[in-house]
Structures are given as C-alpha cells and as structure tokens.
Amino acid sequence: MTQELWTSVDDYISNLFVPFDPVMQEALGTSEAAGLPSISVAPNEGKLLMLLAQICGARKILEIGTLGGYSTIWLARGMASGGTLITLEASAKHAEIARINIVRADLTGVVEVRVGSALDTLPQLVAEDRGPFDLIFIDANKDNYSEYFAWALKLSRRGSLIVADNVIRDGEVLDSTNNDPRVQGIRRFNQLLADESRVRATVIQTVGRKGHDGIAIAVVVAE
Ligand SMILES: C[S@@+](CC[C@H](N)C(=O)[O-])C[C@H]1O[C@@H](n2cnc3c(N)ncnc32)[C@H](O)[C@@H]1O
C-alpha cells in the first residue's frame, strides 16, 4: 500500500459519495488563498462528521479547532434544524476566514466562532451553562487533547458523542519514547479515553490523501 494508492482510493470514494459542492470547494479555496495550512479533514471524513451529527440528531455541537471552517460546515449540515454550533479557534486570522466561509455557507446565526485558546474558552462555556452538547469534535492542538477531553466530558450528557481526529499519527503513537509533544499528547489522550468508565469508545485507523491516521469515537454512558 502506498500513499499514491490511498489518494486514488480517496478520490474514488469522494467521486462516489462526496459530489462537487461549490460551497465546500470555496471554503477550501479561501483558506488556501489566505495561507492557512492544508490540515482540514478530508472530504469523506467531513461527510462522516455530517453523518454522525445526523445519526445522533445533534441540535448542539461543539468543535475545538476551527481552521477555515471546513469541518464546521460539514458538522452544521448534519445538525437538526434549529440547532446551533460553537467552534473554538485560537488564531484570529483562522477565525476570520472561517467566518467568511460560514457566511457563504448560509450558516450565519447557526454557527458561532469563538476566538481564544480553547483552555480559556472551554471554561467560559461551562460558566455560561452552554452545555450539554450532543456532539463534540476535538481537532485542535494535539498536546492538549487530554484536557479537551476532560472539558468535553463536563460539557456532555449521557448519549453525547465525542469524536477526536488525528489519534494515530502515522503509527507514531506506538513509540512511547517519541519526544514529539503532539505524539505524547495523543498517547495520553488515547490512554485516558480507554480508561474512562464514563464513555464507551474505540479508535479506527484511517488511510487516504491525508496519510495514515485515526479517528476516536466515544459515546458518554454515564455522567
Ligand atoms: C487541524 S486544524 C482544524 C481543522 C478543522 N477542524 C477542519 O477539519 O477543517 C487545528 C486548528 O486548531 C487551532 N488551534 C491550535 N491551538 C489551539 C488552541 N489552544 N485553542 C484553540 N484552537 C487551537 C489551530 O489554529 C487550527 O486552526
């Protein structure tokens, strides 16, 4: 198996299941033109997020890590009508691009972008009693995933879905001596998720145009 093959299979899947969508294409184009890194979820993963939101009938969604709003738009499209989504982003520049993309996607008034480090904005959400969220998507800096998971639990209810991206990292998570703080952060998160009795969880490895990685999916079973 090679990266070339994974990319071709991703194209095959996207051609079948993720038909061309000008709003999505423009969201990626605007982000690229503004110099944002190309680290949004792949189209088929975006659609998975939409499906998960739809499956759990989400009316309140929280996203940690907005970038240009690509995954935000997918999640919002899976939300029940009348729902709201809050997305947290540290970079003012990323948030500005996301807001442009969100307006273009006709999601004004549905999506709120909050700027600031998520470790500051998450406690604000608790203080404002904005939870519980039906679905929480963790996709910001990897070294803080454990902390984000702890806040996600505070902002959940029984039945809430917690999804986290990039939890395999080319298999680097196997190496306990790896000094990369992102790898260490993900290793801590995966262990915490496995040990947490309040959730039922698993991790699925993924390959595709974004390389070899993985996605964690958990359902809250006790508060
Ligand atoms: C992988 S990108 C998110 C991709 C996006 N979810 C998508 O698929 O379209 C991670 C984002 O998290 C943001 N970020 C990094 N550290 C953060 C922090 N401490 N708090 C909030 N956001 C942070 C980055 O600026 C970046 O925009």
Coordinates of N, CA and C and ligand atoms in Angstrom, one line a residue:
M1 N 0.8 -1.2 0.0 CA 0.0 0.0 0.0 C 0.9 1.2 0.0
T2 N 0.6 2.2 -0.8 CA 1.4 3.4 -0.9 C 0.4 4.6 -0.8
Q3 N 1.1 5.8 -0.5 CA 0.3 7.0 -0.4 C -0.5 7.3 -1.7
E4 N 0.2 6.9 -2.9 CA -0.4 7.2 -4.2 C -1.7 6.4 -4.3
L5 N -1.7 5.1 -3.8 CA -2.9 4.3 -3.9 C -4.0 4.8 -3.0
W6 N -3.5 5.2 -1.7 CA -4.5 5.7 -0.8 C -5.2 6.9 -1.3
T7 N -4.4 7.8 -2.0 CA -5.0 9.1 -2.5 C -6.0 8.7 -3.6
S8 N -5.6 7.7 -4.5 CA -6.5 7.4 -5.6 C -7.8 6.8 -5.0
V9 N -7.7 6.0 -4.0 CA -8.9 5.4 -3.4 C -9.8 6.5 -2.8
D10 N -9.1 7.4 -2.1 CA -9.9 8.6 -1.6 C -10.6 9.3 -2.7
D11 N -10.0 9.5 -3.8 CA -10.6 10.2 -4.9 C -11.8 9.4 -5.4
Y12 N -11.6 8.1 -5.5 CA -12.7 7.1 -5.9 C -13.9 7.3 -5.0
I13 N -13.6 7.3 -3.6 CA -14.7 7.4 -2.6 C -15.4 8.8 -2.8
S14 N -14.5 9.8 -2.9 CA -15.1 11.2 -3.0 C -16.0 11.3 -4.2
N15 N -15.5 10.8 -5.4 CA -16.3 10.8 -6.6 C -17.7 10.2 -6.4
L16 N -17.7 9.1 -5.7 CA -18.9 8.4 -5.5 C -19.8 9.0 -4.4
F17 N -19.2 9.5 -3.3 CA -20.1 9.8 -2.2 C -20.0 11.3 -1.8
V18 N -19.1 12.1 -2.4 CA -19.0 13.5 -2.0 C -19.0 14.3 -3.3
P19 N -20.1 14.4 -3.9 CA -20.1 15.1 -5.2 C -19.7 16.6 -5.1
F20 N -19.2 17.2 -6.2 CA -18.7 18.6 -6.1 C -19.7 19.5 -5.5
D21 N -19.3 20.3 -4.6 CA -20.1 21.3 -3.9 C -19.4 22.6 -3.9
P22 N -19.9 23.6 -4.5 CA -19.2 24.9 -4.6 C -18.9 25.5 -3.3
V23 N -19.8 25.4 -2.3 CA -19.6 26.0 -1.0 C -18.4 25.4 -0.3
M24 N -18.3 24.0 -0.4 CA -17.2 23.3 0.2 C -15.9 23.6 -0.5
Q25 N -15.9 23.7 -1.8 CA -14.8 24.0 -2.6 C -14.2 25.4 -2.4
E26 N -15.2 26.3 -2.2 CA -14.8 27.7 -2.0 C -14.2 27.8 -0.6
A27 N -14.7 27.1 0.4 CA -14.2 27.1 1.8 C -12.7 26.7 1.8
L28 N -12.4 25.7 1.0 CA -11.1 25.2 0.9 C -10.2 26.2 0.2
G29 N -10.8 26.8 -0.9 CA -10.1 27.7 -1.8 C -9.7 29.0 -1.0
T30 N -10.7 29.5 -0.3 CA -10.5 30.7 0.5 C -9.4 30.5 1.6
S31 N -9.5 29.3 2.2 CA -8.5 29.0 3.3 C -7.1 29.0 2.7
E32 N -7.0 28.3 1.5 CA -5.7 28.1 0.9 C -5.1 29.5 0.4
A33 N -6.0 30.3 -0.2 CA -5.6 31.6 -0.7 C -5.1 32.5 0.5
A34 N -5.7 32.3 1.7 CA -5.3 33.1 2.8 C -4.0 32.6 3.5
G35 N -3.5 31.5 3.0 CA -2.3 30.9 3.5 C -2.5 30.0 4.7
L36 N -3.7 29.5 5.0 CA -4.0 28.6 6.1 C -3.4 27.3 5.7
P37 N -2.9 26.5 6.7 CA -2.3 25.2 6.4 C -3.4 24.2 5.9
S38 N -3.0 23.3 5.1 CA -3.9 22.4 4.4 C -4.1 21.2 5.4
I39 N -4.8 21.4 6.5 CA -4.9 20.4 7.5 C -6.3 20.2 7.9
S40 N -7.3 20.6 7.1 CA -8.7 20.3 7.4 C -8.9 18.8 7.1
V41 N -10.0 18.3 7.6 CA -10.4 16.9 7.4 C -10.6 16.6 5.9
A42 N -10.4 15.4 5.5 CA -10.6 15.0 4.1 C -12.1 15.1 3.8
P43 N -12.5 15.2 2.5 CA -14.0 15.3 2.2 C -14.8 14.2 2.7
N44 N -14.3 12.9 2.6 CA -15.1 11.8 3.1 C -15.1 11.8 4.6
E45 N -14.1 12.3 5.3 CA -14.2 12.4 6.7 C -15.2 13.5 7.1
G46 N -15.2 14.6 6.4 CA -16.1 15.7 6.6 C -17.5 15.1 6.5
K47 N -17.8 14.3 5.5 CA -19.1 13.7 5.4 C -19.4 12.7 6.5
L48 N -18.4 12.0 7.0 CA -18.6 11.2 8.2 C -19.1 12.0 9.4
L49 N -18.4 13.2 9.5 CA -18.9 14.0 10.7 C -20.3 14.5 10.5
M50 N -20.7 14.8 9.2 CA -22.1 15.2 9.0 C -23.0 14.0 9.3
L51 N -22.6 12.8 8.9 CA -23.5 11.7 9.2 C -23.6 11.4 10.7
L52 N -22.5 11.5 11.4 CA -22.5 11.3 12.9 C -23.5 12.3 13.5
A53 N -23.4 13.6 13.1 CA -24.3 14.6 13.6 C -25.7 14.2 13.3
Q54 N -26.0 13.7 12.1 CA -27.3 13.4 11.7 C -27.8 12.1 12.5
I55 N -26.9 11.1 12.7 CA -27.3 9.9 13.3 C -27.7 10.2 14.8
C56 N -26.9 11.1 15.4 CA -27.3 11.3 16.9 C -28.3 12.5 17.0
G57 N -28.8 13.0 15.9 CA -29.9 14.0 16.0 C -29.4 15.3 16.6
A58 N -28.1 15.6 16.4 CA -27.5 16.7 17.1 C -28.2 18.1 16.9
R59 N -28.5 18.7 18.0 CA -29.0 20.1 18.0 C -28.0 21.1 18.5
K60 N -27.1 20.6 19.3 CA -26.0 21.4 19.8 C -24.7 20.7 19.6
I61 N -23.8 21.4 18.9 CA -22.5 20.8 18.5 C -21.4 21.8 19.0
L62 N -20.3 21.2 19.5 CA -19.1 22.0 19.9 C -17.9 21.4 19.1
E63 N -17.2 22.3 18.5 CA -16.0 21.9 17.8 C -14.8 22.7 18.4
I64 N -13.7 21.9 18.6 CA -12.5 22.5 19.2 C -11.4 22.5 18.1
G65 N -11.1 23.6 17.5 CA -10.2 23.7 16.3 C -11.0 23.9 15.0
T66 N -11.1 25.2 14.6 CA -11.9 25.6 13.5 C -11.2 25.6 12.2
L67 N -10.0 26.1 12.2 CA -9.2 26.4 11.0 C -10.1 27.3 10.1
G68 N -10.3 27.0 8.8 CA -11.1 27.8 7.9 C -12.6 27.4 7.9
G69 N -13.0 26.6 8.8 CA -14.4 26.3 9.0 C -14.9 25.1 8.1
Y70 N -14.0 24.4 7.5 CA -14.4 23.3 6.6 C -15.2 22.2 7.3
S71 N -14.6 21.7 8.4 CA -15.3 20.6 9.1 C -16.5 21.2 9.8
T72 N -16.4 22.5 10.2 CA -17.6 23.2 10.8 C -18.8 23.1 9.9
I73 N -18.6 23.4 8.7 CA -19.7 23.4 7.7 C -20.3 22.0 7.6
W74 N -19.4 21.0 7.5 CA -19.9 19.6 7.4 C -20.8 19.3 8.6
L75 N -20.3 19.6 9.8 CA -21.0 19.3 11.1 C -22.3 20.0 11.1
A76 N -22.3 21.3 10.7 CA -23.5 22.1 10.8 C -24.6 21.6 9.8
R77 N -24.1 21.0 8.7 CA -25.1 20.5 7.7 C -25.7 19.2 8.2
G78 N -25.1 18.5 9.2 CA -25.7 17.3 9.7 C -26.6 17.6 10.9
M79 N -26.6 18.8 11.4 CA -27.4 19.2 12.6 C -28.9 19.3 12.3
A80 N -29.7 19.0 13.3 CA -31.1 19.1 13.2 C -31.5 20.6 13.0
S81 N -32.6 20.8 12.3 CA -32.9 22.2 12.0 C -33.2 23.0 13.4
G82 N -32.7 24.2 13.4 CA -32.9 25.0 14.6 C -31.7 24.8 15.6
G83 N -30.7 23.9 15.2 CA -29.6 23.6 16.0 C -28.5 24.8 16.0
T84 N -27.6 24.7 16.9 CA -26.5 25.7 16.9 C -25.2 25.0 17.1
L85 N -24.2 25.6 16.6 CA -22.8 25.0 16.7 C -21.9 26.1 17.2
I86 N -21.0 25.8 18.2 CA -20.0 26.7 18.6 C -18.7 26.1 18.3
T87 N -17.8 26.9 17.6 CA -16.5 26.4 17.3 C -15.4 27.3 17.9
L88 N -14.4 26.7 18.4 CA -13.3 27.4 19.2 C -12.0 27.4 18.4
E89 N -11.4 28.6 18.2 CA -10.2 28.8 17.4 C -9.3 29.8 18.1
A90 N -8.0 29.4 18.2 CA -7.0 30.2 18.8 C -6.6 31.4 17.9
S91 N -6.5 31.1 16.6 CA -6.0 32.1 15.7 C -7.0 33.1 15.2
A92 N -6.8 34.4 15.4 CA -7.8 35.4 14.9 C -7.9 35.3 13.4
K93 N -6.8 35.1 12.7 CA -6.8 35.0 11.3 C -7.6 33.8 10.8
H94 N -7.4 32.6 11.4 CA -8.2 31.5 11.0 C -9.7 31.7 11.2
A95 N -10.0 32.3 12.4 CA -11.4 32.6 12.7 C -12.0 33.5 11.7
E96 N -11.2 34.5 11.2 CA -11.8 35.5 10.3 C -12.1 34.8 8.9
I97 N -11.2 33.9 8.5 CA -11.5 33.1 7.3 C -12.7 32.2 7.5
A98 N -12.7 31.6 8.6 CA -13.9 30.7 8.9 C -15.2 31.4 8.9
R99 N -15.2 32.6 9.4 CA -16.5 33.4 9.4 C -16.9 33.7 8.0
I100 N -15.9 34.1 7.1 CA -16.3 34.3 5.7 C -16.9 33.1 5.1
N101 N -16.3 31.9 5.4 CA -16.8 30.7 4.8 C -18.2 30.3 5.4
I102 N -18.4 30.6 6.6 CA -19.6 30.3 7.3 C -20.8 31.1 6.7
V103 N -20.5 32.4 6.4 CA -21.5 33.3 5.8 C -21.8 32.7 4.4
R104 N -20.8 32.4 3.7 CA -21.0 31.8 2.3 C -21.8 30.5 2.3
A105 N -21.7 29.8 3.4 CA -22.4 28.5 3.5 C -23.8 28.7 4.1
D106 N -24.2 30.0 4.3 CA -25.5 30.3 4.7 C -25.8 29.9 6.2
L107 N -24.7 29.9 7.0 CA -24.9 29.4 8.3 C -24.7 30.6 9.4
T108 N -25.0 31.8 8.9 CA -24.9 32.9 9.9 C -26.1 32.7 10.9
G109 N -25.7 32.9 12.1 CA -26.8 32.8 13.2 C -26.9 31.3 13.6
V110 N -26.3 30.4 12.9 CA -26.3 29.0 13.3 C -24.9 28.6 14.0
V111 N -23.9 29.2 13.4 CA -22.5 28.9 13.9 C -21.9 30.1 14.6
E112 N -21.4 29.9 15.8 CA -20.6 30.9 16.5 C -19.2 30.6 16.6
V113 N -18.3 31.5 16.1 CA -16.9 31.2 16.2 C -16.3 32.0 17.4
R114 N -15.7 31.3 18.3 CA -15.1 32.0 19.5 C -13.6 32.0 19.4
V115 N -13.0 33.1 19.5 CA -11.5 33.2 19.3 C -10.9 33.2 20.7
G116 N -9.8 32.4 20.8 CA -9.0 32.3 22.1 C -8.6 30.9 22.2
S117 N -7.6 30.8 23.1 CA -7.1 29.4 23.4 C -8.3 28.6 24.0
A118 N -8.5 27.4 23.5 CA -9.6 26.6 24.0 C -9.6 26.3 25.5
L119 N -8.4 26.3 26.1 CA -8.3 26.1 27.5 C -8.9 27.3 28.3
D120 N -9.0 28.5 27.6 CA -9.7 29.6 28.1 C -11.2 29.7 27.8
T121 N -11.5 29.3 26.5 CA -12.9 29.4 26.1 C -13.8 28.3 26.6
L122 N -13.2 27.1 26.8 CA -14.0 26.0 27.3 C -14.6 26.2 28.7
P123 N -13.7 26.7 29.7 CA -14.3 27.1 31.0 C -15.4 28.1 30.9
Q124 N -15.3 29.1 29.9 CA -16.3 30.1 29.7 C -17.6 29.4 29.3
L125 N -17.6 28.4 28.5 CA -18.8 27.7 28.0 C -19.5 27.1 29.2
V126 N -18.6 26.5 30.1 CA -19.2 25.9 31.3 C -19.8 26.9 32.2
A127 N -19.1 28.1 32.4 CA -19.6 29.1 33.2 C -20.9 29.7 32.7
E128 N -21.0 29.7 31.4 CA -22.3 30.3 30.7 C -23.3 29.2 30.6
D129 N -23.1 28.0 31.1 CA -24.0 26.9 31.1 C -24.5 26.6 29.6
R130 N -23.5 26.6 28.7 CA -23.9 26.4 27.3 C -24.1 24.9 26.9
G131 N -23.6 24.0 27.8 CA -23.8 22.6 27.5 C -25.2 22.1 27.9
P132 N -25.5 20.8 27.9 CA -24.6 19.8 27.3 C -24.7 19.8 25.8
F133 N -23.6 19.5 25.1 CA -23.6 19.4 23.7 C -23.9 17.9 23.3
D134 N -24.5 17.8 22.1 CA -24.9 16.4 21.7 C -23.7 15.8 21.0
L135 N -22.8 16.6 20.4 CA -21.7 16.1 19.7 C -20.5 17.1 19.9
I136 N -19.4 16.6 20.3 CA -18.2 17.4 20.4 C -17.1 16.8 19.6
F137 N -16.5 17.7 18.7 CA -15.4 17.3 17.8 C -14.1 18.0 18.3
I138 N -13.1 17.1 18.6 CA -11.8 17.7 19.1 C -10.8 17.6 17.9
D139 N -10.3 18.7 17.5 CA -9.4 18.8 16.4 C -8.5 20.0 16.4
A140 N -8.1 20.4 17.7 CA -7.1 21.5 17.8 C -5.7 20.9 18.1
N141 N -4.9 21.7 18.8 CA -3.5 21.2 19.1 C -3.5 19.9 19.9
K142 N -2.7 19.0 19.4 CA -2.7 17.6 19.9 C -2.2 17.5 21.4
D143 N -1.3 18.4 21.8 CA -0.7 18.3 23.1 C -1.7 18.5 24.2
N144 N -2.9 19.1 23.9 CA -3.9 19.4 24.9 C -5.1 18.5 24.8
Y145 N -5.0 17.4 24.0 CA -6.2 16.6 23.8 C -6.8 16.1 25.1
S146 N -6.0 15.7 26.0 CA -6.5 15.1 27.3 C -7.3 16.2 28.0
E147 N -6.8 17.4 28.1 CA -7.5 18.5 28.7 C -8.8 18.8 28.0
Y148 N -8.8 18.7 26.7 CA -10.0 19.0 25.9 C -11.0 17.9 26.2
F149 N -10.6 16.6 26.3 CA -11.5 15.5 26.6 C -12.1 15.7 28.0
A150 N -11.3 16.2 29.0 CA -11.9 16.4 30.3 C -13.0 17.5 30.2
W151 N -12.7 18.6 29.5 CA -13.8 19.6 29.3 C -15.0 19.1 28.5
A152 N -14.7 18.3 27.5 CA -15.8 17.7 26.7 C -16.7 16.9 27.6
L153 N -16.1 16.2 28.6 CA -17.0 15.4 29.5 C -17.9 16.3 30.3
K154 N -17.3 17.4 30.8 CA -18.0 18.4 31.6 C -19.2 19.0 30.8
L155 N -19.0 19.1 29.5 CA -20.0 19.7 28.6 C -20.9 18.7 27.9
S156 N -20.9 17.4 28.4 CA -21.7 16.4 27.8 C -22.8 15.9 28.7
R157 N -23.6 15.0 28.1 CA -24.7 14.3 28.9 C -24.6 12.9 28.5
R158 N -25.3 12.0 29.2 CA -25.4 10.6 28.7 C -25.9 10.6 27.3
G159 N -25.2 9.9 26.4 CA -25.6 9.8 25.0 C -24.8 10.8 24.1
S160 N -24.1 11.7 24.7 CA -23.3 12.7 23.8 C -22.2 11.9 23.1
L161 N -21.9 12.4 21.9 CA -20.8 11.7 21.1 C -19.6 12.6 21.2
I162 N -18.4 12.0 21.5 CA -17.2 12.8 21.5 C -16.3 12.2 20.4
V163 N -15.9 13.0 19.4 CA -15.1 12.5 18.3 C -13.7 13.3 18.3
A164 N -12.6 12.6 18.1 CA -11.3 13.3 18.1 C -10.5 12.8 16.9
D165 N -9.9 13.7 16.2 CA -9.2 13.4 14.9 C -7.7 13.3 15.2
N166 N -7.0 12.6 14.3 CA -5.5 12.5 14.3 C -5.0 11.8 15.5
V167 N -5.5 10.6 15.8 CA -5.1 10.0 17.1 C -4.2 8.8 16.8
I168 N -3.7 8.6 15.5 CA -2.7 7.5 15.2 C -1.4 8.1 14.7
R169 N -1.4 9.2 13.9 CA -0.2 9.9 13.5 C 0.8 9.0 12.9
D170 N 0.5 8.4 11.8 CA 1.4 7.6 11.0 C 1.9 6.4 11.9
G171 N 1.2 6.0 12.9 CA 1.6 4.9 13.8 C 2.7 5.4 14.8
E172 N 2.9 6.7 14.8 CA 3.9 7.2 15.8 C 3.5 7.0 17.3
V173 N 2.2 6.8 17.4 CA 1.6 6.6 18.8 C 2.1 5.3 19.4
L174 N 2.7 4.4 18.6 CA 3.2 3.1 19.2 C 4.5 3.4 20.0
D175 N 5.2 4.5 19.7 CA 6.5 4.7 20.3 C 6.4 5.5 21.6
S176 N 6.5 4.9 22.7 CA 6.4 5.6 24.0 C 7.6 6.6 24.2
T177 N 8.7 6.4 23.4 CA 9.9 7.2 23.7 C 9.9 8.4 22.7
N178 N 8.9 8.5 21.8 CA 8.8 9.6 20.9 C 8.6 10.9 21.7
N179 N 9.5 11.9 21.4 CA 9.5 13.1 22.2 C 8.6 14.2 21.7
D180 N 8.0 14.0 20.5 CA 7.1 15.0 19.9 C 5.9 15.2 20.9
P181 N 5.8 16.5 21.3 CA 4.7 16.7 22.3 C 3.3 16.4 21.7
R182 N 3.2 16.4 20.4 CA 1.9 16.0 19.8 C 1.6 14.5 20.0
V183 N 2.7 13.8 19.8 CA 2.6 12.3 19.9 C 2.3 12.0 21.4
Q184 N 3.1 12.6 22.3 CA 2.9 12.4 23.7 C 1.4 12.7 24.1
G185 N 1.0 13.9 23.6 CA -0.4 14.3 23.9 C -1.4 13.3 23.5
I186 N -1.3 12.8 22.3 CA -2.2 11.8 21.7 C -2.1 10.5 22.5
R187 N -0.9 10.1 22.9 CA -0.8 8.9 23.7 C -1.5 9.0 25.0
R188 N -1.4 10.2 25.6 CA -2.1 10.4 26.9 C -3.6 10.4 26.7
F189 N -4.0 11.0 25.6 CA -5.5 11.1 25.3 C -6.0 9.7 25.1
N190 N -5.3 8.9 24.2 CA -5.9 7.5 23.9 C -6.0 6.7 25.2
Q191 N -4.9 6.8 26.1 CA -5.0 6.0 27.3 C -6.1 6.5 28.2
L192 N -6.3 7.8 28.3 CA -7.4 8.4 29.1 C -8.7 7.9 28.6
L193 N -8.9 7.9 27.3 CA -10.1 7.5 26.7 C -10.4 6.1 27.0
A194 N -9.4 5.2 26.9 CA -9.5 3.8 27.1 C -9.9 3.5 28.6
D195 N -9.3 4.3 29.5 CA -9.5 4.1 30.9 C -10.8 4.7 31.5
E196 N -11.4 5.6 30.7 CA -12.5 6.4 31.3 C -13.8 5.6 31.3
S197 N -14.3 5.3 32.5 CA -15.5 4.5 32.6 C -16.8 5.2 32.2
R198 N -16.7 6.5 32.1 CA -18.0 7.2 31.7 C -18.2 7.2 30.2
V199 N -17.3 6.7 29.4 CA -17.5 6.6 28.0 C -17.3 5.1 27.4
R200 N -17.9 4.9 26.3 CA -17.6 3.6 25.6 C -17.0 4.1 24.3
A201 N -15.8 3.6 24.0 CA -15.0 4.3 22.9 C -14.2 3.3 22.0
T202 N -13.9 3.7 20.8 CA -12.9 2.9 20.0 C -12.2 3.9 19.1
V203 N -11.1 3.4 18.5 CA -10.4 4.2 17.5 C -10.3 3.4 16.2
I204 N -10.5 4.1 15.1 CA -10.4 3.4 13.8 C -9.2 4.0 13.1
Q205 N -8.3 3.2 12.5 CA -7.2 3.7 11.7 C -7.8 4.2 10.4
T206 N -7.2 5.2 9.9 CA -7.6 5.7 8.5 C -6.4 5.9 7.6
V207 N -6.6 5.6 6.3 CA -5.6 6.0 5.3 C -6.3 6.7 4.2
G208 N -5.6 7.6 3.6 CA -6.2 8.4 2.5 C -5.3 9.5 2.1
R209 N -5.8 10.5 1.5 CA -5.0 11.6 0.9 C -4.2 12.3 2.1
K210 N -4.7 12.2 3.3 CA -4.1 12.8 4.4 C -3.1 11.9 5.1
G211 N -2.8 10.8 4.5 CA -1.8 9.8 5.0 C -2.5 8.8 6.0
H212 N -1.7 8.3 6.9 CA -2.1 7.3 7.8 C -2.4 7.9 9.2
D213 N -3.7 7.8 9.6 CA -4.0 8.4 10.9 C -5.1 7.6 11.6
G214 N -5.9 8.3 12.4 CA -7.0 7.6 13.0 C -8.0 8.5 13.7
I215 N -9.2 8.0 13.9 CA -10.2 8.8 14.5 C -10.8 8.1 15.7
A216 N -11.0 8.8 16.8 CA -11.6 8.2 18.0 C -13.0 8.6 18.1
I217 N -13.9 7.6 18.5 CA -15.3 7.9 18.6 C -15.7 7.3 20.0
A218 N -16.4 8.2 20.7 CA -16.8 7.8 22.1 C -18.2 8.2 22.3
V219 N -19.0 7.4 23.0 CA -20.3 7.8 23.5 C -20.3 7.9 25.0
V220 N -20.9 8.9 25.6 CA -20.9 9.1 27.0 C -22.0 8.2 27.5
V221 N -21.6 7.3 28.5 CA -22.6 6.3 29.0 C -23.0 6.6 30.5
A222 N -22.3 7.5 31.1 CA -22.6 7.9 32.5 C -22.1 9.3 32.7
E223 N -22.8 10.1 33.5 CA -22.3 11.5 33.8 C -21.5 11.5 35.0
Ligands
LIG1 C1 -6.3 20.7 12.4 S1 -6.8 22.3 12.4 C2 -8.6 22.2 12.5 C3 -9.1 21.7 11.2 C4 -10.6 21.8 11.1 N1 -11.3 21.1 12.2 C5 -11.1 21.2 9.8 O1 -11.1 20.0 9.6 O2 -11.5 22.0 8.8 C6 -6.5 22.8 14.1 C7 -6.9 24.2 14.4 O3 -6.8 24.4 15.9 C8 -6.3 25.7 16.1 N2 -5.7 25.7 17.5 C9 -4.4 25.4 17.8 N3 -4.2 25.5 19.1 C10 -5.4 25.9 19.6 C11 -5.8 26.2 20.9 N4 -5.0 26.2 22.0 N5 -7.1 26.6 21.1 C12 -8.0 26.6 20.1 N6 -7.6 26.3 18.8 C13 -6.3 26.0 18.6 C14 -5.3 26.0 15.0 O4 -5.1 27.4 14.9 C15 -6.0 25.3 13.8 O5 -6.8 26.3 13.2

